[in-house]
Amino acid sequence: MKALASLFATVGRSTLAMCAAIGQVAIFCSITLSHVIRPPFYIREFLSALLTIGYFSLPVVGLTTLFTGGALALQIYSGGSRFNAEAVVPQIIAIGIVRELGPVLTGLMVAGRVSASIAAEVGTMKVTEQIDALVTLSVNPMKYLAVPRVLAATVALPMLAAVGNVIGIMGGYLVGVARLDFSAAVYLRNSWNFLEAADIYSGLVKAAVFGFIVALMGCYHGMSSDRGASGVGRATTNAVVSSSILILASNYLLTELFF
């Protein structure tokens, strides 16, 4: 009986802690959104974050989508050959990259690179009392730290996803032409003709949502980090984990909404 009561107590504490965390994130999100439309606007911070999140993430996004497109071509060809459906490789790669793999892989790669960086930077500022100094100087930390990064990530991720989509499809094209003996012209024509505008728009909207999640989680965990190096380390880890989970969950919800 005592063991059963202990089990229920543990489950109850975990449930309450999860509900409290969800509420804190929701409040942080609402405060951030409320500051987006109100001056002052820190354009320099926004442009700096846009450069860091967007331009400097291009290599990792490009390499990830390139090799994923190539591996996807081999896998689809291998599976399609069992049903004499090898000709559908270009179409499936195009729709798979544009709808799902492009935005999701971009979001996850940027989450690992950017969300951790934001959490570490903001967490270090909290530990070294730089955030308190901003308050002393009558600068709103949410306005100065969170809003530019959230806006920059929301703008940068669709652009990264668009570039990743092109590189991913070209990765499949290179493997299809060089290894699987597809005609270059036929491969490109099939890829282009099969795509619809809704496929492209849905992927870009997903990428924008993922960018918002990545920056929001980085700022939230950075500002919520405990004092000391260990607190900053936990904040960095939590930012990456929570961003990745929310990206995958929101991807399912957005797919249900669009398709």
PDB file of C-alpha atoms in Angstrom:
ATOM      1  CA  MET A   1       0.000   0.000   0.000  1.00  0.00           C
ATOM      2  CA  LYS A   2       2.815   2.365   0.883  1.00  0.00           C
ATOM      3  CA  ALA A   3       4.621   1.530  -2.368  1.00  0.00           C
ATOM      4  CA  LEU A   4       1.449   2.269  -4.374  1.00  0.00           C
ATOM      5  CA  ALA A   5       0.995   5.606  -2.599  1.00  0.00           C
ATOM      6  CA  SER A   6       4.638   6.461  -3.311  1.00  0.00           C
ATOM      7  CA  LEU A   7       4.117   5.624  -6.997  1.00  0.00           C
ATOM      8  CA  PHE A   8       1.048   7.871  -7.250  1.00  0.00           C
ATOM      9  CA  ALA A   9       2.926  10.657  -5.435  1.00  0.00           C
ATOM     10  CA  THR A  10       5.811  10.417  -7.912  1.00  0.00           C
ATOM     11  CA  VAL A  11       3.469  10.463 -10.899  1.00  0.00           C
ATOM     12  CA  GLY A  12       1.590  13.425  -9.412  1.00  0.00           C
ATOM     13  CA  ARG A  13       4.766  15.425  -8.818  1.00  0.00           C
ATOM     14  CA  SER A  14       5.965  14.732 -12.357  1.00  0.00           C
ATOM     15  CA  THR A  15       2.615  15.767 -13.825  1.00  0.00           C
ATOM     16  CA  LEU A  16       2.509  18.984 -11.819  1.00  0.00           C
ATOM     17  CA  ALA A  17       6.097  19.802 -12.775  1.00  0.00           C
ATOM     18  CA  MET A  18       5.299  19.227 -16.457  1.00  0.00           C
ATOM     19  CA  CYS A  19       2.185  21.423 -16.262  1.00  0.00           C
ATOM     20  CA  ALA A  20       4.183  24.152 -14.522  1.00  0.00           C
ATOM     21  CA  ALA A  21       6.892  24.009 -17.207  1.00  0.00           C
ATOM     22  CA  ILE A  22       4.290  24.232 -19.994  1.00  0.00           C
ATOM     23  CA  GLY A  23       2.700  27.215 -18.282  1.00  0.00           C
ATOM     24  CA  GLN A  24       6.038  28.983 -17.877  1.00  0.00           C
ATOM     25  CA  VAL A  25       6.901  28.458 -21.544  1.00  0.00           C
ATOM     26  CA  ALA A  26       3.451  29.711 -22.589  1.00  0.00           C
ATOM     27  CA  ILE A  27       3.853  32.853 -20.462  1.00  0.00           C
ATOM     28  CA  PHE A  28       7.358  33.454 -21.839  1.00  0.00           C
ATOM     29  CA  CYS A  29       6.045  32.990 -25.385  1.00  0.00           C
ATOM     30  CA  SER A  30       3.161  35.433 -24.851  1.00  0.00           C
ATOM     31  CA  ILE A  31       5.489  38.050 -23.351  1.00  0.00           C
ATOM     32  CA  THR A  32       7.894  37.693 -26.274  1.00  0.00           C
ATOM     33  CA  LEU A  33       5.105  38.049 -28.832  1.00  0.00           C
ATOM     34  CA  SER A  34       3.737  41.100 -27.032  1.00  0.00           C
ATOM     35  CA  HIS A  35       7.131  42.816 -27.308  1.00  0.00           C
ATOM     36  CA  VAL A  36       7.469  42.050 -31.030  1.00  0.00           C
ATOM     37  CA  ILE A  37       4.953  44.721 -32.028  1.00  0.00           C
ATOM     38  CA  ARG A  38       6.016  47.398 -29.539  1.00  0.00           C
ATOM     39  CA  PRO A  39       8.999  49.774 -29.834  1.00  0.00           C
ATOM     40  CA  PRO A  40      11.877  50.170 -29.340  1.00  0.00           C
ATOM     41  CA  PHE A  41      13.265  47.886 -32.049  1.00  0.00           C
ATOM     42  CA  TYR A  42      16.913  46.848 -31.875  1.00  0.00           C
ATOM     43  CA  ILE A  43      17.702  46.521 -35.580  1.00  0.00           C
ATOM     44  CA  ARG A  44      21.425  45.963 -35.049  1.00  0.00           C
ATOM     45  CA  GLU A  45      20.785  43.014 -32.727  1.00  0.00           C
ATOM     46  CA  PHE A  46      18.283  41.602 -35.222  1.00  0.00           C
ATOM     47  CA  LEU A  47      20.724  41.811 -38.141  1.00  0.00           C
ATOM     48  CA  SER A  48      23.523  40.290 -36.065  1.00  0.00           C
ATOM     49  CA  ALA A  49      21.276  37.392 -35.033  1.00  0.00           C
ATOM     50  CA  LEU A  50      20.099  36.975 -38.641  1.00  0.00           C
ATOM     51  CA  LEU A  51      23.705  36.637 -39.799  1.00  0.00           C
ATOM     52  CA  THR A  52      24.586  34.179 -37.033  1.00  0.00           C
ATOM     53  CA  ILE A  53      21.498  32.021 -37.373  1.00  0.00           C
ATOM     54  CA  GLY A  54      21.092  32.160 -41.138  1.00  0.00           C
ATOM     55  CA  TYR A  55      24.356  32.608 -42.985  1.00  0.00           C
ATOM     56  CA  PHE A  56      26.614  30.707 -40.603  1.00  0.00           C
ATOM     57  CA  SER A  57      24.203  27.745 -40.529  1.00  0.00           C
ATOM     58  CA  LEU A  58      24.334  27.266 -44.306  1.00  0.00           C
ATOM     59  CA  PRO A  59      27.272  24.783 -44.346  1.00  0.00           C
ATOM     60  CA  VAL A  60      25.775  22.328 -41.871  1.00  0.00           C
ATOM     61  CA  VAL A  61      22.315  22.559 -43.453  1.00  0.00           C
ATOM     62  CA  GLY A  62      23.733  22.148 -46.954  1.00  0.00           C
ATOM     63  CA  LEU A  63      25.846  19.105 -46.098  1.00  0.00           C
ATOM     64  CA  THR A  64      23.010  17.464 -44.173  1.00  0.00           C
ATOM     65  CA  THR A  65      20.442  17.843 -46.948  1.00  0.00           C
ATOM     66  CA  LEU A  66      22.934  16.926 -49.687  1.00  0.00           C
ATOM     67  CA  PHE A  67      23.823  13.551 -48.184  1.00  0.00           C
ATOM     68  CA  THR A  68      20.233  12.914 -47.099  1.00  0.00           C
ATOM     69  CA  GLY A  69      19.011  13.450 -50.667  1.00  0.00           C
ATOM     70  CA  GLY A  70      21.649  11.071 -51.994  1.00  0.00           C
ATOM     71  CA  ALA A  71      20.894   8.373 -49.423  1.00  0.00           C
ATOM     72  CA  LEU A  72      17.160   8.795 -50.034  1.00  0.00           C
ATOM     73  CA  ALA A  73      17.683   8.197 -53.766  1.00  0.00           C
ATOM     74  CA  LEU A  74      19.482   4.921 -53.080  1.00  0.00           C
ATOM     75  CA  GLN A  75      16.849   3.753 -50.596  1.00  0.00           C
ATOM     76  CA  ILE A  76      13.862   4.614 -52.795  1.00  0.00           C
ATOM     77  CA  TYR A  77      15.477   2.995 -55.824  1.00  0.00           C
ATOM     78  CA  SER A  78      16.222  -0.151 -53.837  1.00  0.00           C
ATOM     79  CA  GLY A  79      12.677  -0.360 -52.487  1.00  0.00           C
ATOM     80  CA  GLY A  80      11.013   0.617 -55.756  1.00  0.00           C
ATOM     81  CA  SER A  81      12.921  -2.032 -57.692  1.00  0.00           C
ATOM     82  CA  ARG A  82      10.942  -4.704 -55.813  1.00  0.00           C
ATOM     83  CA  PHE A  83       7.750  -3.412 -57.452  1.00  0.00           C
ATOM     84  CA  ASN A  84       9.212  -2.256 -60.770  1.00  0.00           C
ATOM     85  CA  ALA A  85       8.693   1.353 -59.676  1.00  0.00           C
ATOM     86  CA  GLU A  86      12.221   2.710 -59.991  1.00  0.00           C
ATOM     87  CA  ALA A  87      10.992   5.581 -62.185  1.00  0.00           C
ATOM     88  CA  VAL A  88       9.288   7.326 -59.245  1.00  0.00           C
ATOM     89  CA  VAL A  89      12.588   8.127 -57.509  1.00  0.00           C
ATOM     90  CA  PRO A  90      12.728  11.809 -58.631  1.00  0.00           C
ATOM     91  CA  GLN A  91       9.116  12.509 -57.666  1.00  0.00           C
ATOM     92  CA  ILE A  92       9.303  10.927 -54.216  1.00  0.00           C
ATOM     93  CA  ILE A  93      12.616  12.625 -53.417  1.00  0.00           C
ATOM     94  CA  ALA A  94      11.219  16.012 -54.445  1.00  0.00           C
ATOM     95  CA  ILE A  95       8.060  15.779 -52.383  1.00  0.00           C
ATOM     96  CA  GLY A  96       9.804  14.117 -49.438  1.00  0.00           C
ATOM     97  CA  ILE A  97      12.513  16.765 -49.247  1.00  0.00           C
ATOM     98  CA  VAL A  98      10.252  19.772 -49.784  1.00  0.00           C
ATOM     99  CA  ARG A  99       7.399  18.706 -47.515  1.00  0.00           C
ATOM    100  CA  GLU A 100       9.209  16.954 -44.676  1.00  0.00           C
ATOM    101  CA  LEU A 101      12.924  16.292 -44.677  1.00  0.00           C
ATOM    102  CA  GLY A 102      14.043  19.757 -45.776  1.00  0.00           C
ATOM    103  CA  PRO A 103      12.319  21.797 -43.050  1.00  0.00           C
ATOM    104  CA  VAL A 104      12.671  19.132 -40.340  1.00  0.00           C
ATOM    105  CA  LEU A 105      16.374  18.496 -40.908  1.00  0.00           C
ATOM    106  CA  THR A 106      17.013  22.229 -41.139  1.00  0.00           C
ATOM    107  CA  GLY A 107      15.151  22.791 -37.874  1.00  0.00           C
ATOM    108  CA  LEU A 108      16.983  20.005 -36.058  1.00  0.00           C
ATOM    109  CA  MET A 109      20.418  21.079 -37.310  1.00  0.00           C
ATOM    110  CA  VAL A 110      19.777  24.700 -36.384  1.00  0.00           C
ATOM    111  CA  ALA A 111      18.391  23.583 -33.006  1.00  0.00           C
ATOM    112  CA  GLY A 112      21.636  21.781 -32.254  1.00  0.00           C
ATOM    113  CA  ARG A 113      23.749  24.711 -33.348  1.00  0.00           C
ATOM    114  CA  VAL A 114      21.743  27.844 -32.581  1.00  0.00           C
ATOM    115  CA  SER A 115      19.468  26.932 -29.674  1.00  0.00           C
ATOM    116  CA  ALA A 116      22.446  25.719 -27.659  1.00  0.00           C
ATOM    117  CA  SER A 117      24.409  28.844 -28.562  1.00  0.00           C
ATOM    118  CA  ILE A 118      21.571  31.181 -27.546  1.00  0.00           C
ATOM    119  CA  ALA A 119      20.992  29.341 -24.263  1.00  0.00           C
ATOM    120  CA  ALA A 120      24.703  29.414 -23.423  1.00  0.00           C
ATOM    121  CA  GLU A 121      25.050  33.101 -24.308  1.00  0.00           C
ATOM    122  CA  VAL A 122      21.953  34.262 -22.427  1.00  0.00           C
ATOM    123  CA  GLY A 123      22.651  31.917 -19.510  1.00  0.00           C
ATOM    124  CA  THR A 124      26.179  33.268 -19.176  1.00  0.00           C
ATOM    125  CA  MET A 125      24.817  36.807 -19.230  1.00  0.00           C
ATOM    126  CA  LYS A 126      22.487  35.871 -16.388  1.00  0.00           C
ATOM    127  CA  VAL A 127      25.255  34.227 -14.359  1.00  0.00           C
ATOM    128  CA  THR A 128      27.575  37.215 -14.809  1.00  0.00           C
ATOM    129  CA  GLU A 129      24.700  39.606 -13.957  1.00  0.00           C
ATOM    130  CA  GLN A 130      24.758  41.306 -17.340  1.00  0.00           C
ATOM    131  CA  ILE A 131      20.972  40.936 -17.557  1.00  0.00           C
ATOM    132  CA  ASP A 132      20.670  42.756 -14.218  1.00  0.00           C
ATOM    133  CA  ALA A 133      22.887  45.468 -15.667  1.00  0.00           C
ATOM    134  CA  LEU A 134      20.498  45.846 -18.624  1.00  0.00           C
ATOM    135  CA  VAL A 135      17.618  46.330 -16.218  1.00  0.00           C
ATOM    136  CA  THR A 136      19.665  48.927 -14.345  1.00  0.00           C
ATOM    137  CA  LEU A 137      20.183  50.786 -17.626  1.00  0.00           C
ATOM    138  CA  SER A 138      16.391  50.723 -18.240  1.00  0.00           C
ATOM    139  CA  VAL A 139      16.752  48.217 -21.098  1.00  0.00           C
ATOM    140  CA  ASN A 140      14.144  45.462 -21.191  1.00  0.00           C
ATOM    141  CA  PRO A 141      16.036  42.127 -21.422  1.00  0.00           C
ATOM    142  CA  MET A 142      13.175  40.473 -23.302  1.00  0.00           C
ATOM    143  CA  LYS A 143      13.158  43.280 -25.831  1.00  0.00           C
ATOM    144  CA  TYR A 144      16.938  43.358 -26.245  1.00  0.00           C
ATOM    145  CA  LEU A 145      17.800  39.653 -26.042  1.00  0.00           C
ATOM    146  CA  ALA A 146      14.773  37.512 -26.897  1.00  0.00           C
ATOM    147  CA  VAL A 147      12.823  39.445 -29.531  1.00  0.00           C
ATOM    148  CA  PRO A 148      15.674  40.010 -32.071  1.00  0.00           C
ATOM    149  CA  ARG A 149      16.741  36.369 -31.876  1.00  0.00           C
ATOM    150  CA  VAL A 150      13.208  35.014 -32.201  1.00  0.00           C
ATOM    151  CA  LEU A 151      12.457  37.274 -35.171  1.00  0.00           C
ATOM    152  CA  ALA A 152      15.780  36.466 -36.839  1.00  0.00           C
ATOM    153  CA  ALA A 153      15.271  32.710 -36.481  1.00  0.00           C
ATOM    154  CA  THR A 154      11.691  32.929 -37.765  1.00  0.00           C
ATOM    155  CA  VAL A 155      12.905  34.799 -40.853  1.00  0.00           C
ATOM    156  CA  ALA A 156      16.118  32.811 -41.419  1.00  0.00           C
ATOM    157  CA  LEU A 157      14.756  29.260 -41.166  1.00  0.00           C
ATOM    158  CA  PRO A 158      12.490  29.445 -44.265  1.00  0.00           C
ATOM    159  CA  MET A 159      15.421  30.760 -46.298  1.00  0.00           C
ATOM    160  CA  LEU A 160      17.672  28.000 -44.981  1.00  0.00           C
ATOM    161  CA  ALA A 161      14.979  25.413 -45.688  1.00  0.00           C
ATOM    162  CA  ALA A 162      14.562  26.698 -49.259  1.00  0.00           C
ATOM    163  CA  VAL A 163      18.305  26.392 -49.869  1.00  0.00           C
ATOM    164  CA  GLY A 164      18.315  22.980 -48.161  1.00  0.00           C
ATOM    165  CA  ASN A 165      15.452  21.810 -50.386  1.00  0.00           C
ATOM    166  CA  VAL A 166      17.369  22.686 -53.534  1.00  0.00           C
ATOM    167  CA  ILE A 167      20.574  21.073 -52.279  1.00  0.00           C
ATOM    168  CA  GLY A 168      18.719  17.951 -51.117  1.00  0.00           C
ATOM    169  CA  ILE A 169      17.026  17.500 -54.485  1.00  0.00           C
ATOM    170  CA  MET A 170      20.370  18.041 -56.209  1.00  0.00           C
ATOM    171  CA  GLY A 171      21.918  15.396 -53.956  1.00  0.00           C
ATOM    172  CA  GLY A 172      19.295  12.935 -55.182  1.00  0.00           C
ATOM    173  CA  TYR A 173      19.890  14.149 -58.742  1.00  0.00           C
ATOM    174  CA  LEU A 174      23.642  13.528 -58.540  1.00  0.00           C
ATOM    175  CA  VAL A 175      23.181  10.006 -57.200  1.00  0.00           C
ATOM    176  CA  GLY A 176      20.348   9.285 -59.624  1.00  0.00           C
ATOM    177  CA  VAL A 177      22.346  10.367 -62.668  1.00  0.00           C
ATOM    178  CA  ALA A 178      25.799   9.120 -61.646  1.00  0.00           C
ATOM    179  CA  ARG A 179      24.855   5.878 -59.882  1.00  0.00           C
ATOM    180  CA  LEU A 180      21.363   4.867 -60.965  1.00  0.00           C
ATOM    181  CA  ASP A 181      21.582   5.720 -64.689  1.00  0.00           C
ATOM    182  CA  PHE A 182      18.734   8.238 -64.802  1.00  0.00           C
ATOM    183  CA  SER A 183      18.590  10.735 -67.648  1.00  0.00           C
ATOM    184  CA  ALA A 184      19.555  14.163 -66.285  1.00  0.00           C
ATOM    185  CA  ALA A 185      16.844  16.015 -68.233  1.00  0.00           C
ATOM    186  CA  VAL A 186      14.117  13.508 -67.372  1.00  0.00           C
ATOM    187  CA  TYR A 187      15.085  13.509 -63.688  1.00  0.00           C
ATOM    188  CA  LEU A 188      14.884  17.295 -63.400  1.00  0.00           C
ATOM    189  CA  ARG A 189      11.648  17.479 -65.404  1.00  0.00           C
ATOM    190  CA  ASN A 190       9.949  14.835 -63.262  1.00  0.00           C
ATOM    191  CA  SER A 191      11.086  16.542 -60.054  1.00  0.00           C
ATOM    192  CA  TRP A 192       9.770  19.933 -61.190  1.00  0.00           C
ATOM    193  CA  ASN A 193       6.481  18.725 -62.668  1.00  0.00           C
ATOM    194  CA  PHE A 194       5.540  16.674 -59.630  1.00  0.00           C
ATOM    195  CA  LEU A 195       5.865  19.511 -57.119  1.00  0.00           C
ATOM    196  CA  GLU A 196       2.893  21.761 -56.368  1.00  0.00           C
ATOM    197  CA  ALA A 197       2.837  25.225 -54.840  1.00  0.00           C
ATOM    198  CA  ALA A 198       1.180  23.862 -51.678  1.00  0.00           C
ATOM    199  CA  ASP A 199       4.145  21.531 -51.117  1.00  0.00           C
ATOM    200  CA  ILE A 200       6.600  24.426 -51.187  1.00  0.00           C
ATOM    201  CA  TYR A 201       4.498  26.800 -49.078  1.00  0.00           C
ATOM    202  CA  SER A 202       3.803  24.178 -46.422  1.00  0.00           C
ATOM    203  CA  GLY A 203       7.501  23.427 -46.028  1.00  0.00           C
ATOM    204  CA  LEU A 204       8.380  27.103 -45.677  1.00  0.00           C
ATOM    205  CA  VAL A 205       5.643  27.671 -43.087  1.00  0.00           C
ATOM    206  CA  LYS A 206       6.917  24.674 -41.135  1.00  0.00           C
ATOM    207  CA  ALA A 207      10.439  26.092 -41.234  1.00  0.00           C
ATOM    208  CA  ALA A 208       9.235  29.454 -39.883  1.00  0.00           C
ATOM    209  CA  VAL A 209       7.483  27.719 -36.978  1.00  0.00           C
ATOM    210  CA  PHE A 210      10.600  25.645 -36.273  1.00  0.00           C
ATOM    211  CA  GLY A 211      12.749  28.780 -36.255  1.00  0.00           C
ATOM    212  CA  PHE A 212      10.418  30.410 -33.738  1.00  0.00           C
ATOM    213  CA  ILE A 213      10.636  27.309 -31.527  1.00  0.00           C
ATOM    214  CA  VAL A 214      14.433  27.100 -31.723  1.00  0.00           C
ATOM    215  CA  ALA A 215      15.048  30.709 -30.684  1.00  0.00           C
ATOM    216  CA  LEU A 216      12.253  30.738 -28.100  1.00  0.00           C
ATOM    217  CA  MET A 217      13.590  27.639 -26.339  1.00  0.00           C
ATOM    218  CA  GLY A 218      17.140  28.971 -26.398  1.00  0.00           C
ATOM    219  CA  CYS A 219      16.100  32.283 -24.835  1.00  0.00           C
ATOM    220  CA  TYR A 220      13.734  30.653 -22.328  1.00  0.00           C
ATOM    221  CA  HIS A 221      16.245  28.152 -20.992  1.00  0.00           C
ATOM    222  CA  GLY A 222      19.014  30.749 -21.013  1.00  0.00           C
ATOM    223  CA  MET A 223      16.985  33.188 -18.940  1.00  0.00           C
ATOM    224  CA  SER A 224      15.784  30.373 -16.654  1.00  0.00           C
ATOM    225  CA  SER A 225      19.233  28.875 -16.069  1.00  0.00           C
ATOM    226  CA  ASP A 226      20.611  28.392 -12.576  1.00  0.00           C
ATOM    227  CA  ARG A 227      23.674  30.192 -11.310  1.00  0.00           C
ATOM    228  CA  GLY A 228      27.060  28.689 -12.062  1.00  0.00           C
ATOM    229  CA  ALA A 229      28.644  26.779 -14.925  1.00  0.00           C
ATOM    230  CA  SER A 230      26.571  23.664 -14.273  1.00  0.00           C
ATOM    231  CA  GLY A 231      23.361  25.693 -14.559  1.00  0.00           C
ATOM    232  CA  VAL A 232      24.415  27.075 -17.938  1.00  0.00           C
ATOM    233  CA  GLY A 233      25.329  23.562 -19.100  1.00  0.00           C
ATOM    234  CA  ARG A 234      21.909  22.207 -18.109  1.00  0.00           C
ATOM    235  CA  ALA A 235      20.204  25.144 -19.813  1.00  0.00           C
ATOM    236  CA  THR A 236      22.101  24.418 -23.043  1.00  0.00           C
ATOM    237  CA  THR A 237      21.174  20.730 -22.964  1.00  0.00           C
ATOM    238  CA  ASN A 238      17.544  21.449 -22.126  1.00  0.00           C
ATOM    239  CA  ALA A 239      17.299  23.997 -24.947  1.00  0.00           C
ATOM    240  CA  VAL A 240      18.444  21.488 -27.574  1.00  0.00           C
ATOM    241  CA  VAL A 241      16.281  18.645 -26.243  1.00  0.00           C
ATOM    242  CA  SER A 242      13.122  20.720 -25.880  1.00  0.00           C
ATOM    243  CA  SER A 243      13.624  22.360 -29.287  1.00  0.00           C
ATOM    244  CA  SER A 244      14.047  18.986 -30.996  1.00  0.00           C
ATOM    245  CA  ILE A 245      10.991  17.465 -29.323  1.00  0.00           C
ATOM    246  CA  LEU A 246       8.803  20.474 -30.085  1.00  0.00           C
ATOM    247  CA  ILE A 247       9.978  20.533 -33.708  1.00  0.00           C
ATOM    248  CA  LEU A 248       8.981  16.902 -34.220  1.00  0.00           C
ATOM    249  CA  ALA A 249       5.656  17.354 -32.421  1.00  0.00           C
ATOM    250  CA  SER A 250       4.753  20.557 -34.262  1.00  0.00           C
ATOM    251  CA  ASN A 251       5.783  18.946 -37.556  1.00  0.00           C
ATOM    252  CA  TYR A 252       3.128  16.281 -37.050  1.00  0.00           C
ATOM    253  CA  LEU A 253       0.482  18.857 -36.130  1.00  0.00           C
ATOM    254  CA  LEU A 254       1.317  21.061 -39.118  1.00  0.00           C
ATOM    255  CA  THR A 255       1.251  18.044 -41.448  1.00  0.00           C
ATOM    256  CA  GLU A 256      -2.214  17.183 -40.153  1.00  0.00           C
ATOM    257  CA  LEU A 257      -3.268  20.785 -40.745  1.00  0.00           C
ATOM    258  CA  PHE A 258      -1.926  21.065 -44.295  1.00  0.00           C
ATOM    259  CA  PHE A 259      -2.560  17.585 -45.682  1.00  0.00           C
TER     260      PHE A 259
END
